[in-house]
Coordinates of C-alpha atoms in Angstrom, one line a residue:
X1 CA 1.4 0.8 -4.1
X2 CA -1.0 3.4 -5.3
X3 CA -2.8 6.3 -3.7
X4 CA -4.9 8.2 -6.3
X5 CA -6.2 7.3 -9.7
X6 CA -7.8 10.5 -11.2
X7 CA -7.2 13.3 -13.7
X8 CA -5.3 15.6 -11.4
X9 CA -1.5 15.9 -11.7
X10 CA 0.6 15.4 -8.5
X11 CA 3.2 13.0 -7.3
X12 CA 0.6 10.8 -5.6
X13 CA -1.7 10.4 -8.7
X14 CA -1.8 8.6 -12.0
X15 CA -4.5 9.1 -14.6
X16 CA -7.3 6.6 -15.2
X17 CA -6.0 6.1 -18.8
X18 CA -2.5 5.2 -17.5
X19 CA -3.9 3.0 -14.8
X20 CA -6.0 1.2 -17.3
X21 CA -3.0 0.7 -19.5
X22 CA -1.0 -0.8 -16.6
X23 CA -3.9 -3.1 -15.6
X24 CA -4.4 -4.2 -19.2
X25 CA -0.7 -5.1 -19.4
X26 CA -1.0 -7.2 -16.2
X27 CA -4.0 -9.1 -17.6
X28 CA -2.5 -9.6 -21.0
X29 CA 0.7 -11.0 -19.5
X30 CA -1.3 -13.3 -17.2
X31 CA -0.2 -11.8 -13.9
X32 CA -2.1 -13.2 -11.0
X33 CA -3.1 -10.6 -8.5
X34 CA -3.6 -11.8 -4.9
X35 CA -4.9 -10.6 -1.6
X36 CA -2.3 -10.5 1.2
X37 CA -3.2 -13.8 2.8
X38 CA -3.0 -15.4 -0.6
X39 CA 0.4 -13.7 -1.3
X40 CA 1.8 -15.0 2.0
X41 CA 0.6 -18.5 1.3
X42 CA 2.2 -18.2 -2.2
X43 CA 5.5 -17.1 -0.8
X44 CA 5.6 -20.1 1.5
X45 CA 5.2 -22.4 -1.4
X46 CA 7.8 -20.7 -3.5
X47 CA 7.4 -17.4 -5.3
X48 CA 6.0 -17.2 -8.7
X49 CA 7.3 -14.1 -10.5
X50 CA 3.9 -13.5 -12.1
X51 CA 2.0 -13.3 -8.7
X52 CA 1.7 -9.9 -7.1
X53 CA -0.4 -7.8 -4.7
X54 CA -1.9 -4.5 -5.8
X55 CA -2.5 -2.1 -2.9
X56 CA -4.0 1.3 -2.4
X57 CA -3.3 3.5 0.7
X58 CA -5.8 5.7 2.4
X59 CA -9.1 4.7 0.7
X60 CA -9.6 7.9 -1.4
X61 CA -12.9 8.3 -3.3
X62 CA -11.2 7.9 -6.6
X63 CA -10.4 4.3 -5.7
X64 CA -14.1 3.7 -6.1
X65 CA -14.8 6.1 -8.9
X66 CA -11.9 5.1 -11.2
X67 CA -9.7 2.3 -9.9
X68 CA -12.4 -0.2 -9.0
X69 CA -14.2 -0.3 -12.3
X70 CA -10.9 -0.7 -14.2
X71 CA -9.8 -3.5 -11.9
X72 CA -13.2 -5.1 -12.4
X73 CA -12.9 -4.8 -16.2
X74 CA -9.7 -6.9 -16.1
X75 CA -10.8 -9.2 -13.2
X76 CA -7.8 -8.1 -11.0
X77 CA -7.7 -8.1 -7.2
X78 CA -6.5 -5.3 -5.0
X79 CA -6.3 -4.4 -1.3
X80 CA -7.4 -1.0 -0.1
X81 CA -6.0 0.1 3.3
X82 CA -8.5 2.5 4.8
X83 CA -8.2 5.1 7.5
X84 CA -11.3 4.3 9.5
X85 CA -11.9 7.8 11.0
X86 CA -12.2 9.2 7.5
X87 CA -14.9 6.8 6.2
X88 CA -18.5 7.9 6.4
X89 CA -21.9 6.2 6.0
X90 CA -23.7 7.1 2.8
X91 CA -27.2 5.9 3.5
X92 CA -27.2 2.9 1.1
X93 CA -26.3 5.1 -1.9
X94 CA -23.2 5.1 -4.0
X95 CA -21.2 7.7 -6.0
X96 CA -21.4 7.1 -9.7
X97 CA -18.2 5.5 -11.1
X98 CA -16.5 4.9 -14.4
X99 CA -18.3 1.6 -14.9
X100 CA -21.6 3.5 -14.9
X101 CA -20.2 5.8 -17.6
X102 CA -19.2 2.7 -19.7
X103 CA -22.6 1.1 -19.5
X104 CA -24.5 4.4 -20.2
X105 CA -26.0 4.8 -16.8
X106 CA -24.1 8.0 -16.1
X107 CA -22.3 10.7 -18.0
X108 CA -18.6 11.5 -17.3
X109 CA -19.6 14.9 -16.0
X110 CA -21.8 13.1 -13.4
X111 CA -18.7 11.6 -11.7
X112 CA -17.9 13.3 -8.4
X113 CA -15.2 16.0 -8.3
X114 CA -12.0 14.6 -6.9
X115 CA -9.8 16.9 -4.7
X116 CA -6.1 16.9 -4.8
X117 CA -4.0 15.1 -2.1
X118 CA -3.2 18.3 -0.2
X119 CA -6.8 19.6 -0.1
X120 CA -8.3 16.3 1.0
X121 CA -5.8 15.8 3.8
X122 CA -6.2 19.4 5.0
X123 CA -10.0 18.9 5.3
X124 CA -9.4 15.7 7.3
X125 CA -7.3 17.7 9.8
X126 CA -10.1 20.2 10.2
X127 CA -13.0 17.7 10.3
X128 CA -12.8 14.5 12.4
X129 CA -16.3 13.3 11.4
X130 CA -15.3 11.5 8.3
X131 CA -14.4 12.8 4.9
X132 CA -16.2 13.2 1.5
X133 CA -12.8 12.8 -0.1
X134 CA -12.8 9.1 0.8
X135 CA -14.9 6.1 0.0
X136 CA -18.0 5.4 2.1
X137 CA -18.6 2.2 4.1
X138 CA -21.3 1.2 1.6
X139 CA -18.8 1.5 -1.2
X140 CA -16.2 -0.4 0.8
X141 CA -18.6 -3.2 1.5
X142 CA -19.8 -3.3 -2.2
X143 CA -16.2 -3.6 -3.4
X144 CA -15.4 -6.3 -0.8
X145 CA -18.5 -8.3 -1.8
X146 CA -17.3 -8.3 -5.5
X147 CA -14.5 -10.6 -4.5
X148 CA -11.9 -8.3 -6.1
X149 CA -11.3 -5.8 -3.3
X150 CA -10.0 -6.6 0.2
X151 CA -10.5 -3.8 2.8
X152 CA -7.7 -3.7 5.4
X153 CA -6.4 -1.2 8.0
X154 CA -4.3 1.9 7.6
X155 CA -4.9 2.8 11.3
X156 CA -7.8 4.8 12.6
X157 CA -6.3 8.3 12.5
X158 CA -3.1 8.2 10.4
X159 CA -2.0 11.2 12.4
X160 CA 1.4 12.6 13.3
X161 CA 2.9 13.5 16.7
X162 CA 5.8 15.5 18.0
X163 CA 8.7 13.3 19.2
X164 CA 11.3 16.0 20.3
X165 CA 11.4 19.3 22.2
X166 CA 13.8 20.8 19.6
X167 CA 12.1 23.5 17.5
X168 CA 12.6 22.9 13.8
X169 CA 10.4 25.6 12.4
X170 CA 7.3 27.7 12.8
X171 CA 3.8 27.5 11.3
X172 CA 3.3 29.5 8.2
X173 CA 0.0 27.9 7.2
X174 CA 1.6 25.9 4.3
X175 CA 1.7 22.4 5.9
X176 CA -1.6 20.5 6.2
X177 CA -0.4 18.0 8.8
X178 CA 0.4 20.8 11.3
X179 CA -3.2 20.5 12.5
X180 CA -2.6 16.9 13.5
X181 CA 0.5 17.8 15.5
X182 CA -1.3 20.6 17.3
X183 CA -4.8 19.3 17.8
X184 CA -6.1 21.6 15.0
X185 CA -4.1 24.7 16.1
X186 CA -3.0 26.4 12.8
X187 CA -2.1 29.9 14.2
X188 CA 0.8 31.5 12.4
X189 CA 4.0 31.5 14.3
X190 CA 3.4 28.5 16.6
X191 CA 6.6 26.4 17.0
X192 CA 7.0 23.1 15.1
X193 CA 9.0 20.2 16.4
X194 CA 10.4 17.0 15.0
X195 CA 7.6 14.7 14.2
X196 CA 6.7 11.1 13.1
X197 CA 3.6 9.2 12.2
X198 CA 1.8 8.9 15.6
X199 CA 1.9 5.1 15.7
X200 CA 5.7 5.1 15.4
X201 CA 6.6 7.8 17.9
X202 CA 6.8 8.5 21.6
X203 CA 4.5 11.5 21.8
X204 CA 5.9 14.9 23.0
X205 CA 3.4 17.5 24.2
X206 CA 4.7 21.0 23.9
X207 CA 4.3 24.0 26.2
X208 CA 1.0 25.7 25.3
X209 CA 2.2 29.1 26.8
X210 CA 5.2 29.2 24.5
X211 CA 2.9 28.4 21.6
X212 CA 0.5 31.2 22.6
X213 CA 3.3 33.6 23.0
X214 CA 4.8 33.0 19.6
X215 CA 1.3 33.1 17.9
X216 CA 0.6 36.5 19.6
X217 CA 4.0 37.8 18.6
X218 CA 3.4 37.1 14.9
X219 CA -0.2 38.3 15.1
X220 CA 0.9 41.7 16.5
X221 CA 3.5 42.1 13.7
X222 CA 1.5 41.7 10.6
X223 CA 0.5 38.0 10.6
X224 CA 1.4 36.7 7.1
X225 CA 3.5 39.9 6.3
X226 CA 5.7 39.0 9.3
X227 CA 7.2 36.2 7.2
X228 CA 8.3 38.6 4.5
X229 CA 11.2 39.6 6.7
X230 CA 14.5 38.2 5.7
X231 CA 15.4 37.1 9.2
X232 CA 12.0 36.2 10.5
X233 CA 13.1 32.7 11.7
X234 CA 16.1 34.1 13.6
X235 CA 13.7 36.6 15.3
X236 CA 11.3 33.8 16.4
X237 CA 14.2 31.6 17.5
X238 CA 15.2 34.5 19.8
X239 CA 11.7 34.9 21.2
X240 CA 11.5 31.2 21.9
X241 CA 14.9 31.1 23.5
X242 CA 14.1 34.0 25.8
X243 CA 10.9 32.3 26.9
X244 CA 12.7 29.0 27.7
X245 CA 15.4 30.8 29.6
X246 CA 13.0 32.6 31.8
X247 CA 10.3 30.0 32.3
X248 CA 9.9 26.4 33.5
X249 CA 8.5 24.6 30.5
X250 CA 5.1 22.8 30.9
X251 CA 5.8 20.1 28.4
X252 CA 6.2 16.3 28.7
X253 CA 6.9 13.0 26.9
X254 CA 4.4 10.1 27.2
X255 CA 5.6 7.0 29.1
X256 CA 6.1 3.6 27.4
X257 CA 2.8 2.4 29.1
X258 CA 1.0 5.5 27.8
X259 CA 2.3 5.0 24.3
X260 CA 1.4 1.3 24.4
X261 CA -2.2 2.0 25.5
X262 CA -2.7 4.8 22.9
X263 CA -1.4 2.7 20.1
X264 CA -3.2 -0.6 21.0
X265 CA -6.4 1.3 21.4
X266 CA -6.1 2.7 17.9
X267 CA -5.0 -0.6 16.3
X268 CA -7.9 -2.4 17.8
X269 CA -10.4 0.4 17.0
X270 CA -9.5 0.4 13.3
X271 CA -9.6 -3.4 13.1
X272 CA -12.9 -3.8 14.9
X273 CA -14.6 -1.1 12.8
X274 CA -13.5 -2.7 9.5
X275 CA -14.7 -6.1 10.6
X276 CA -18.1 -4.7 11.7
X277 CA -18.6 -2.5 8.7
X278 CA -17.4 -4.9 5.9
X279 CA -18.2 -8.1 7.7
X280 CA -14.8 -9.7 7.0
X281 CA -11.7 -10.3 9.0
X282 CA -9.0 -7.6 9.1
X283 CA -5.7 -9.2 9.8
X284 CA -3.5 -6.8 7.9
X285 CA -2.3 -3.2 8.3
X286 CA -0.3 -0.7 6.2
X287 CA 2.1 1.2 8.5
X288 CA 1.1 4.9 8.3
X289 CA 3.8 6.9 6.7
X290 CA 5.7 3.6 6.3
X291 CA 7.1 4.1 9.8
X292 CA 7.3 1.4 12.5
X293 CA 9.5 0.1 15.3
X294 CA 9.8 -3.1 17.2
X295 CA 7.3 -2.1 19.9
X296 CA 4.7 -1.2 17.2
X297 CA 5.1 -4.6 15.5
X298 CA 4.8 -6.4 18.8
X299 CA 1.7 -4.6 19.8
X300 CA 0.1 -5.1 16.4
X301 CA 0.6 -8.8 16.7
X302 CA -1.0 -8.7 20.2
X303 CA -4.0 -7.0 18.6
X304 CA -4.4 -9.8 16.1
X305 CA -2.7 -8.5 13.1
X306 CA -1.0 -11.3 11.1
X307 CA 0.9 -9.1 8.5
X308 CA 1.8 -5.6 7.5
X309 CA 3.0 -3.8 4.5
X310 CA 5.8 -1.2 4.4
X311 CA 6.8 1.5 1.9
X312 CA 10.2 -0.2 1.5
X313 CA 10.7 -1.3 -2.1
X314 CA 12.1 -4.8 -2.7
X315 CA 11.3 -8.4 -3.4
X316 CA 9.2 -10.6 -1.1
X317 CA 10.4 -14.1 -0.7
X318 CA 9.7 -17.2 1.4
X319 CA 12.0 -15.7 4.1
X320 CA 10.1 -12.4 4.3
X321 CA 8.5 -11.8 7.7
X322 CA 4.8 -11.1 7.0
X323 CA 5.0 -8.1 9.3
X324 CA 7.5 -6.4 6.9
X325 CA 6.1 -7.0 3.4
X326 CA 7.8 -4.8 0.8
X327 CA 6.1 -2.7 -1.8
X328 CA 7.1 -0.3 -4.6
X329 CA 5.2 2.9 -5.2
X330 CA 3.8 3.5 -8.7
X331 CA 4.8 7.1 -9.2
X332 CA 4.5 7.3 -13.0
X333 CA 1.9 6.3 -15.5
X334 CA 4.0 5.4 -18.6
X335 CA 4.0 1.7 -19.3
X336 CA 7.7 1.5 -19.9
X337 CA 8.5 2.7 -16.4
X338 CA 5.9 0.3 -15.0
X339 CA 7.3 -2.7 -16.8
X340 CA 10.9 -1.9 -15.7
X341 CA 9.8 -1.7 -12.1
X342 CA 8.0 -5.0 -12.4
X343 CA 11.2 -6.6 -13.7
X344 CA 13.4 -5.0 -11.1
X345 CA 11.3 -6.0 -8.1
X346 CA 10.5 -9.5 -9.4
X347 CA 14.2 -10.5 -8.9
X348 CA 16.2 -10.4 -5.7
X349 CA 19.4 -9.4 -7.4
X350 CA 18.0 -6.5 -9.4
X351 CA 16.0 -5.3 -6.4
X352 CA 19.1 -5.2 -4.2
X353 CA 21.4 -3.4 -6.6
X354 CA 18.9 -0.9 -8.0
X355 CA 19.1 1.5 -5.1
X356 CA 22.9 1.5 -5.3
X357 CA 22.7 2.2 -9.1
X358 CA 20.3 5.1 -8.6
X359 CA 22.8 6.9 -6.4
X360 CA 25.5 6.6 -9.1
X361 CA 23.4 8.2 -11.8

């Protein structure tokens, strides 16, 4: 599982040079890369250790600019799981990519500037009308038509929701996903509650008056400077406690039926958009945040999904339920690390003992 391929340095990113080295190794060692429907068919027939699925989560622009040309160079397949609300139309035009640099059509400095993971997600919170940090529908269709890229669902919103009334912190402006939890409210001091990816949680809606009161309290006491106090959290806990003791909270949890309707609407919306825009079936989903429960799996099946990928590392076998396909995340670029992970997760025994060994060392 990959997220970004670009020149920036963060835990979600590997460089184009490192990605090319990894892909060159797969091609040289005759690994066969498969789409998920092909992988599932292969598992049913008996797993070949040199068959694998390459996947990218979120559909970031660098998937088109850097990853796609490298995959094309080595004739390797991959699946990109897109968040449909973040994909825009681009009026039949395409961003220049690394392949254009290789063939002399563009210069490297002509390639679009890539934002880091934090910045791109923060912009998505603030703007619900698509994102320039992600591939366009034209680019998605172009890659799909190449026969090397399969476009599948990563939900429509990939948002988060509160799942508990217990306050776990307060907004200090340093967490991009706060905006998803609060419908864009990023005021300093508002209470934060336990949260989960929205598809995997029963949504809790907090008391807006409590939120307003805490935001006003911090605003009147210096805004950002308020958090320079040593005991600022204890102070806000006291304000919240006093409010709850003296007021009837106007909060609520959604019912099971409300959750079912919300989730199935999003699952169907994402699926239908992809099938319309790319003109291919969309039977697979990557669980947002790797989170799921039995109800979500059941509702996804009812919406026509035939399989799903998790963020749980391990080996997929003929006994693996297609709704719980395992993946390992490529967190480092060096080839030695990559080769060791391929070996570990190609064998049931090594994949099962590896987490235990990590805890010992």
